[in-house]
CSV table of C-alpha atoms in Angstrom, one decimal:
chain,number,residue,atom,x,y,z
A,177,UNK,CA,-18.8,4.1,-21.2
A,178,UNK,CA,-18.8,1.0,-23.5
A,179,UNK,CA,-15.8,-1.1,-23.4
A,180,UNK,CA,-14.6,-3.9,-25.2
A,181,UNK,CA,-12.3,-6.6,-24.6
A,182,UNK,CA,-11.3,-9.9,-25.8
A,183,UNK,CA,-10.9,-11.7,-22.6
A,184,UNK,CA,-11.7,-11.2,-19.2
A,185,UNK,CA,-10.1,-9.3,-16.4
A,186,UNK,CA,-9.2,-11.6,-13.7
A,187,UNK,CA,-9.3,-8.8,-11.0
A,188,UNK,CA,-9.7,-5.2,-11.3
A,189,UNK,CA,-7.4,-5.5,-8.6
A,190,UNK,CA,-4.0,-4.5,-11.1
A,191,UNK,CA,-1.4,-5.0,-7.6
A,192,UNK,CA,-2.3,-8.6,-7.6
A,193,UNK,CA,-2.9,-9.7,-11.2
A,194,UNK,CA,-0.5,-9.0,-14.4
A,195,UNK,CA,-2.6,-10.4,-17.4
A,196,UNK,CA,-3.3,-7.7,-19.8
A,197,UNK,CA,-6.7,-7.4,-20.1
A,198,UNK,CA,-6.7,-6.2,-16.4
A,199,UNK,CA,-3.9,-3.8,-17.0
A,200,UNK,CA,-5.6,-2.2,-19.9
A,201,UNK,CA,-8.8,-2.3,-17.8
A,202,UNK,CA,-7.1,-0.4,-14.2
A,203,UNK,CA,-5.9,2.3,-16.8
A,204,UNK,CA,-9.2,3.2,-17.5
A,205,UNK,CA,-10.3,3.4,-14.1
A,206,UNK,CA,-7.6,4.7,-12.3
A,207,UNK,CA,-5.4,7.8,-12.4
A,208,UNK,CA,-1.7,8.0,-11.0
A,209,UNK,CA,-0.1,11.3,-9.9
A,210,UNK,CA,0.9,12.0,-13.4
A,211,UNK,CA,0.5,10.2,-16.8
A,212,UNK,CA,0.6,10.0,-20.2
A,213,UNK,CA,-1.1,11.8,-23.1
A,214,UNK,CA,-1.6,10.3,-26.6
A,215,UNK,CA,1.5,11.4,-28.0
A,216,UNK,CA,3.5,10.0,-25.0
A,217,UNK,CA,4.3,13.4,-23.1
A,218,UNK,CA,3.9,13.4,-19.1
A,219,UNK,CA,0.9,15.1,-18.1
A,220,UNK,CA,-0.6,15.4,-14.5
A,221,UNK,CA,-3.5,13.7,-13.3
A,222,UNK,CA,-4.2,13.4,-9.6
A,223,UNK,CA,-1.9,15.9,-8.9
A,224,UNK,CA,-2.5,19.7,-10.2
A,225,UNK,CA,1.1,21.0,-9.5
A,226,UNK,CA,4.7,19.4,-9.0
A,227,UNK,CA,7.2,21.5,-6.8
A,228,UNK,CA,10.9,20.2,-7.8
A,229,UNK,CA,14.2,21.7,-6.1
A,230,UNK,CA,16.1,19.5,-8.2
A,231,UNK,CA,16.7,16.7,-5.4
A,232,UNK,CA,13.2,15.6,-4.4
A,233,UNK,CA,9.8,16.1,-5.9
A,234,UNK,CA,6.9,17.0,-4.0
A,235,UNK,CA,3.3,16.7,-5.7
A,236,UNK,CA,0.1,18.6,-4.5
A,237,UNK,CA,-2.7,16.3,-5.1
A,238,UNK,CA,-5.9,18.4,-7.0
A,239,UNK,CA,-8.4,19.8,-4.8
A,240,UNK,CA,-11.8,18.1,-4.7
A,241,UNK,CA,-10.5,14.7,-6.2
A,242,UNK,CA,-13.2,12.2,-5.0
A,243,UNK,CA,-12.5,8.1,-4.9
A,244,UNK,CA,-16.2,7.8,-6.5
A,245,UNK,CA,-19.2,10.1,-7.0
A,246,UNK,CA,-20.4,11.0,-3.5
A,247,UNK,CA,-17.8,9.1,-1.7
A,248,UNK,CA,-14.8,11.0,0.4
A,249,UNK,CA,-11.6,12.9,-1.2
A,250,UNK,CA,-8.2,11.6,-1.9
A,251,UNK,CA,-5.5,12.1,0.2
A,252,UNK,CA,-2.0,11.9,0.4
A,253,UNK,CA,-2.2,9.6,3.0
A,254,UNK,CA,-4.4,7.8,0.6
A,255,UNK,CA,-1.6,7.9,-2.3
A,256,UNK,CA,1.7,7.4,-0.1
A,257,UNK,CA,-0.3,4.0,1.2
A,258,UNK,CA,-0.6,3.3,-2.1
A,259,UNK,CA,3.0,3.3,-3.0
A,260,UNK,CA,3.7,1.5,0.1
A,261,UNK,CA,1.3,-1.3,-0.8
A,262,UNK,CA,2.8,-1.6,-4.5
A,263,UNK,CA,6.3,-1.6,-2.6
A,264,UNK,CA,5.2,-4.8,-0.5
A,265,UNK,CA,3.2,-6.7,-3.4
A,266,UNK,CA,5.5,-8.5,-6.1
A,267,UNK,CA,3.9,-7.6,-9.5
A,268,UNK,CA,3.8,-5.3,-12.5
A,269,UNK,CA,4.1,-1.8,-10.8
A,270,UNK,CA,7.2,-2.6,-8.3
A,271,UNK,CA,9.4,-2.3,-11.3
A,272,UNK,CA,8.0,1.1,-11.8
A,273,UNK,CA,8.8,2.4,-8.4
């Protein structure tokens, strides 16, 4: 992949930096449980199904979902400490939560 940017990242770290050209940059290189498409409808990413019973969501992360080629799977554990590191770090995603 060639990308192109008119500055440069100051991190690729997005929880502790809220310039843009980072933000742009963690998009392409990470996934969330669900995103976007192009036309701005929700569309699932690290998880491959969502079980709702209309007070509480639970998502079921895919199968085989790897941190890097070669390196171990993703877990919930892995995503839940996520969240809980985005809760504790004032920035751009705590809004989000």
């Amino acid at each position: 992949m060639i990308y192109g940017e008119v500055g440069r990242p100051r991190t690729l770290d997005p929880l502790t930096s809220n310039d843009m050209v980072t933000l742009r940059l963690a998009e392409l290189i990470f996934d969330g449980l669900v995103g976007y498409d192009k036309v701005g409808d929700a569309k699932l990413e690290l998880a491959d199904r969502v079980s709702e019973d209309s007070l509480t969501y639970t998502f079921h992360i895919r199968p085989q979902v790897r941190w890097q080629k070669g390196g171990r799977y993703v877990t919930a554990y892995d995503v839940v400490s996520t969240y809980e590191l985005i809760k504790k770090t004032p920035g751009p995603f705590q809004s989000s939560l």
